Amino acid sequence: MKKIFWDLVSTIKNGQLVNKLVVKHIKKKNCEMLLNILWDEGYIIGYKTSISNPAIIKIYLKYNVDKSPAITNFKIISKSSLKIYYSLKQLWKINDNQGLIVLSTNKGLLSLSSCKKFGIGGEPVLIIK
């Protein structure tokens, strides 16, 4: 994964630590794929392209009723020093209760449930809790 992708993860994490409502990030395809997954699973309110600068995305962060962040932890699974790949058979053995697992596949970034639905394996990138 590119450095810009990991910058997005740290931007969201740091924004929620200081209770910001909106954070900004550079617009890239991989970043938009991750934001789509986070939006579909209910971890962020949404995102949109900035009107003044179309190369920037505004991300609207979500908080629970007790003002705690919706995303409590990002955990990196596969690193450049240690690549892990899961086949479809191995994906069915993974528990969904440990958090949202994001995988890098030949179709782009997908959640674990989407990979099971499409019948493809891939490289696990993140666990989001």
Coordinates of N, CA and C in Angstrom, one line a residue:
M1 N 0.8 -1.2 0.0 CA 0.0 0.0 0.0 C 0.9 1.2 0.0
K2 N 0.4 2.3 -0.6 CA 1.1 3.5 -0.7 C 1.1 4.3 0.6
K3 N 2.1 5.2 0.7 CA 2.2 6.0 1.9 C 0.9 6.9 2.1
I4 N 0.3 7.4 1.0 CA -0.9 8.2 1.1 C -2.0 7.5 1.8
F5 N -2.1 6.2 1.6 CA -3.2 5.4 2.2 C -3.0 5.4 3.8
W6 N -1.7 5.2 4.2 CA -1.5 5.2 5.6 C -1.6 6.5 6.2
D7 N -1.3 7.6 5.4 CA -1.6 8.9 5.9 C -3.1 9.2 6.2
L8 N -3.9 8.6 5.4 CA -5.4 8.7 5.6 C -5.8 8.1 6.9
V9 N -5.2 6.9 7.1 CA -5.6 6.2 8.4 C -5.1 7.0 9.6
S10 N -3.9 7.6 9.6 CA -3.5 8.4 10.7 C -4.2 9.7 10.8
T11 N -4.6 10.3 9.7 CA -5.4 11.5 9.7 C -6.8 11.3 10.4
I12 N -7.4 10.2 10.1 CA -8.7 9.9 10.7 C -8.5 9.6 12.2
K13 N -7.5 8.8 12.5 CA -7.2 8.5 13.9 C -6.9 9.7 14.7
N14 N -6.0 10.5 14.2 CA -5.7 11.8 15.0 C -6.8 12.7 15.1
G15 N -7.6 12.8 14.0 CA -8.8 13.7 14.0 C -9.8 13.3 15.1
Q16 N -10.0 12.0 15.3 CA -10.9 11.6 16.3 C -10.3 11.7 17.7
L17 N -9.0 11.7 17.8 CA -8.4 11.8 19.2 C -8.6 13.2 19.7
V18 N -8.6 14.2 18.8 CA -8.8 15.6 19.2 C -10.3 16.1 19.0
N19 N -11.2 15.2 18.7 CA -12.6 15.4 18.6 C -13.0 16.4 17.5
K20 N -12.3 16.3 16.3 CA -12.6 17.2 15.2 C -13.9 16.6 14.5
L21 N -14.7 17.5 13.9 CA -15.8 17.0 13.1 C -15.5 16.7 11.7
V22 N -14.5 17.5 11.1 CA -14.1 17.3 9.7 C -12.6 17.3 9.6
V23 N -12.1 16.4 8.9 CA -10.6 16.3 8.5 C -10.5 16.4 7.0
K24 N -9.3 16.8 6.6 CA -9.1 16.9 5.1 C -7.9 16.0 4.7
H25 N -8.0 15.5 3.5 CA -7.0 14.6 3.0 C -6.9 14.7 1.5
I26 N -5.8 14.3 0.9 CA -5.6 14.3 -0.5 C -6.5 13.2 -1.1
K27 N -7.1 13.5 -2.3 CA -8.0 12.6 -3.0 C -7.2 11.7 -3.8
K28 N -7.3 10.4 -3.5 CA -6.7 9.3 -4.3 C -7.7 8.1 -4.4
K29 N -7.6 7.3 -5.4 CA -8.5 6.2 -5.6 C -8.6 5.2 -4.4
N30 N -7.4 4.8 -3.9 CA -7.4 3.9 -2.8 C -8.0 4.5 -1.5
C31 N -7.8 5.8 -1.3 CA -8.3 6.4 -0.2 C -9.9 6.5 -0.3
E32 N -10.4 6.7 -1.5 CA -11.8 6.8 -1.7 C -12.4 5.4 -1.5
M33 N -11.7 4.3 -1.8 CA -12.2 3.0 -1.6 C -12.3 2.7 -0.1
L34 N -11.3 3.1 0.7 CA -11.4 2.9 2.1 C -12.5 3.7 2.7
L35 N -12.7 4.9 2.3 CA -13.7 5.8 2.8 C -15.1 5.2 2.4
N36 N -15.3 4.6 1.3 CA -16.5 4.0 0.9 C -16.8 2.8 1.9
I37 N -15.8 2.0 2.2 CA -16.0 0.9 3.1 C -16.4 1.5 4.5
L38 N -15.7 2.5 5.0 CA -16.0 3.1 6.3 C -17.4 3.7 6.3
W39 N -17.8 4.3 5.2 CA -19.2 4.9 5.2 C -20.2 3.8 5.1
D40 N -20.0 2.7 4.3 CA -21.0 1.6 4.3 C -21.2 0.9 5.6
E41 N -20.1 0.8 6.4 CA -20.1 0.1 7.6 C -20.5 1.0 8.8
G42 N -20.7 2.3 8.5 CA -21.1 3.2 9.6 C -20.1 3.8 10.5
Y43 N -18.8 3.8 10.0 CA -17.8 4.4 10.9 C -17.5 5.8 10.7
I44 N -18.0 6.4 9.5 CA -17.9 7.8 9.3 C -19.3 8.3 8.8
I45 N -19.5 9.6 8.9 CA -20.8 10.2 8.5 C -20.8 10.3 6.9
G46 N -19.7 10.6 6.4 CA -19.6 10.7 4.9 C -18.3 11.5 4.5
Y47 N -18.2 11.7 3.2 CA -17.0 12.5 2.7 C -17.5 13.1 1.4
K48 N -16.8 14.2 1.1 CA -17.0 14.8 -0.2 C -15.8 15.6 -0.7
T49 N -15.8 15.9 -2.0 CA -14.7 16.6 -2.5 C -14.8 18.1 -2.2
S50 N -13.7 18.7 -1.8 CA -13.7 20.1 -1.5 C -14.1 21.0 -2.7
I51 N -14.9 22.0 -2.5 CA -15.3 22.9 -3.6 C -14.1 23.8 -4.1
S52 N -13.4 24.3 -3.1 CA -12.3 25.2 -3.4 C -11.1 24.5 -4.0
N53 N -10.9 23.2 -3.6 CA -9.7 22.5 -4.2 C -10.2 21.1 -4.4
P54 N -10.4 20.7 -5.7 CA -10.9 19.4 -6.1 C -10.0 18.2 -5.7
A55 N -8.7 18.5 -5.4 CA -7.7 17.5 -5.0 C -7.8 17.1 -3.6
I56 N -8.7 17.7 -2.8 CA -8.8 17.5 -1.4 C -10.2 16.9 -1.1
I57 N -10.2 15.9 -0.1 CA -11.5 15.3 0.3 C -11.7 15.8 1.8
K58 N -13.0 16.1 2.1 CA -13.4 16.4 3.4 C -14.1 15.2 4.0
I59 N -13.6 14.7 5.1 CA -14.1 13.5 5.8 C -14.8 13.9 7.0
Y60 N -16.1 13.6 7.1 CA -16.9 13.9 8.3 C -16.9 12.7 9.3
L61 N -16.3 13.0 10.4 CA -16.1 11.9 11.4 C -17.4 11.7 12.2
K62 N -17.5 10.4 12.7 CA -18.7 10.0 13.4 C -18.3 9.8 14.9
Y63 N -19.2 10.2 15.8 CA -19.0 10.0 17.2 C -20.2 9.3 17.8
N64 N -20.1 8.5 18.9 CA -21.2 7.9 19.5 C -21.9 8.9 20.4
V65 N -23.0 8.5 21.0 CA -23.8 9.4 21.9 C -23.0 9.9 23.1
D66 N -22.1 9.1 23.6 CA -21.3 9.5 24.7 C -20.1 10.2 24.3
K67 N -20.0 10.8 23.1 CA -18.9 11.6 22.6 C -17.6 10.8 22.3
S68 N -17.7 9.5 22.4 CA -16.5 8.7 22.1 C -16.5 8.4 20.5
P69 N -15.3 8.3 20.0 CA -15.2 8.1 18.5 C -15.8 6.8 18.1
A70 N -16.3 6.8 16.9 CA -16.9 5.5 16.3 C -15.8 4.5 16.0
I71 N -14.6 5.0 15.6 CA -13.4 4.2 15.4 C -12.5 4.3 16.6
T72 N -12.3 3.2 17.3 CA -11.4 3.2 18.4 C -10.0 2.8 18.1
N73 N -9.8 2.0 17.1 CA -8.5 1.4 16.8 C -8.4 1.0 15.4
F74 N -7.2 1.3 14.8 CA -6.8 0.8 13.5 C -5.7 -0.2 13.8
K75 N -5.7 -1.4 13.3 CA -4.6 -2.3 13.4 C -4.1 -2.8 12.1
I76 N -2.8 -2.6 11.8 CA -2.3 -3.0 10.5 C -1.9 -4.5 10.6
I77 N -2.4 -5.2 9.6 CA -2.2 -6.7 9.6 C -1.0 -7.0 8.7
S78 N -1.1 -6.7 7.4 CA 0.0 -7.1 6.5 C 0.9 -5.9 6.2
K79 N 2.2 -6.1 6.3 CA 3.1 -5.1 6.2 C 4.0 -5.4 5.0
S80 N 4.8 -4.4 4.6 CA 5.8 -4.7 3.5 C 6.8 -5.7 3.8
S81 N 7.1 -5.8 5.1 CA 8.1 -6.8 5.5 C 7.6 -8.2 5.7
L82 N 6.2 -8.3 5.9 CA 5.6 -9.6 6.1 C 4.2 -9.6 5.4
K83 N 4.2 -10.1 4.2 CA 3.0 -10.2 3.4 C 2.2 -11.4 3.8
I84 N 0.8 -11.2 4.0 CA -0.1 -12.3 4.3 C -1.2 -12.3 3.2
Y85 N -1.5 -13.5 2.7 CA -2.6 -13.6 1.7 C -3.5 -14.7 2.2
Y86 N -4.8 -14.4 2.0 CA -5.9 -15.4 2.4 C -6.6 -15.8 1.1
S87 N -6.8 -17.1 1.0 CA -7.6 -17.6 0.0 C -9.1 -17.5 0.4
L88 N -10.0 -17.8 -0.5 CA -11.4 -17.8 -0.1 C -11.8 -18.8 1.0
K89 N -11.1 -19.9 0.9 CA -11.3 -21.0 1.9 C -10.9 -20.5 3.3
Q90 N -9.8 -19.8 3.4 CA -9.3 -19.3 4.6 C -10.2 -18.1 5.2
L91 N -10.8 -17.4 4.3 CA -11.6 -16.2 4.7 C -12.8 -16.7 5.5
W92 N -13.4 -17.9 5.1 CA -14.6 -18.3 5.8 C -14.3 -18.8 7.2
K93 N -13.0 -19.0 7.6 CA -12.6 -19.4 8.9 C -12.4 -18.2 9.8
I94 N -12.4 -17.0 9.3 CA -12.1 -15.8 10.1 C -13.4 -15.3 10.8
N95 N -13.3 -15.0 12.1 CA -14.5 -14.4 12.8 C -14.7 -13.0 12.4
D96 N -15.9 -12.6 12.3 CA -16.3 -11.2 12.0 C -16.4 -10.4 13.2
N97 N -16.4 -11.0 14.4 CA -16.6 -10.2 15.6 C -15.4 -9.4 16.1
Q98 N -14.3 -9.6 15.5 CA -13.1 -8.9 16.0 C -13.0 -7.5 15.4
G99 N -13.8 -7.1 14.5 CA -13.9 -5.8 13.9 C -14.0 -5.9 12.4
L100 N -14.0 -4.8 11.7 CA -14.1 -4.7 10.3 C -12.7 -5.0 9.7
I101 N -12.6 -6.1 8.9 CA -11.4 -6.4 8.2 C -11.4 -5.9 6.8
V102 N -10.4 -5.1 6.4 CA -10.3 -4.6 5.0 C -9.3 -5.4 4.3
L103 N -9.6 -5.9 3.1 CA -8.6 -6.7 2.3 C -8.4 -6.0 1.0
S104 N -7.1 -6.1 0.5 CA -6.7 -5.6 -0.8 C -6.9 -6.8 -1.8
T105 N -7.7 -6.6 -2.8 CA -8.0 -7.7 -3.7 C -7.7 -7.2 -5.1
N106 N -8.0 -8.1 -6.1 CA -7.8 -7.6 -7.5 C -9.0 -6.7 -7.9
K107 N -10.1 -6.6 -7.1 CA -11.2 -5.7 -7.3 C -11.0 -4.4 -6.6
G108 N -9.9 -4.2 -5.9 CA -9.7 -3.0 -5.0 C -9.8 -3.4 -3.6
L109 N -10.0 -2.4 -2.7 CA -10.2 -2.6 -1.3 C -11.6 -3.1 -1.1
L110 N -11.8 -4.2 -0.3 CA -13.1 -4.7 0.0 C -13.1 -5.1 1.5
S111 N -14.3 -5.1 2.1 CA -14.4 -5.6 3.4 C -14.5 -7.2 3.4
L112 N -14.4 -7.8 4.5 CA -14.4 -9.3 4.6 C -15.7 -9.8 4.1
S113 N -16.8 -9.2 4.4 CA -18.1 -9.7 4.0 C -18.3 -9.6 2.5
S114 N -17.7 -8.5 1.9 CA -17.8 -8.3 0.4 C -16.9 -9.4 -0.3
C115 N -15.8 -9.7 0.3 CA -14.9 -10.7 -0.3 C -15.6 -12.1 -0.3
K116 N -16.3 -12.4 0.8 CA -17.0 -13.6 0.9 C -18.2 -13.7 -0.1
K117 N -18.8 -12.5 -0.3 CA -19.9 -12.4 -1.2 C -19.5 -12.6 -2.7
F118 N -18.4 -11.9 -3.1 CA -17.8 -12.0 -4.4 C -17.0 -13.3 -4.7
G119 N -16.6 -14.0 -3.6 CA -15.9 -15.2 -3.8 C -14.4 -15.0 -4.2
I120 N -13.8 -14.0 -3.6 CA -12.3 -13.7 -3.9 C -11.6 -13.6 -2.6
G121 N -10.3 -13.9 -2.6 CA -9.4 -13.8 -1.5 C -8.5 -12.5 -1.7
G122 N -7.6 -12.3 -0.8 CA -6.7 -11.2 -0.9 C -5.8 -11.0 0.2
E123 N -5.2 -9.8 0.3 CA -4.3 -9.5 1.3 C -5.0 -8.6 2.4
P124 N -5.0 -9.1 3.6 CA -5.7 -8.3 4.7 C -4.8 -7.1 5.0
V125 N -5.4 -5.9 5.1 CA -4.6 -4.7 5.3 C -4.9 -4.2 6.7
L126 N -6.1 -4.0 7.1 CA -6.5 -3.4 8.3 C -7.6 -4.1 9.1
I127 N -7.6 -4.0 10.4 CA -8.7 -4.3 11.2 C -9.1 -3.0 11.9
I128 N -10.4 -2.7 11.7 CA -10.9 -1.4 12.3 C -11.9 -1.8 13.4
K129 N -11.7 -1.2 14.6 CA -12.6 -1.5 15.7 C -13.3 -0.2 16.1

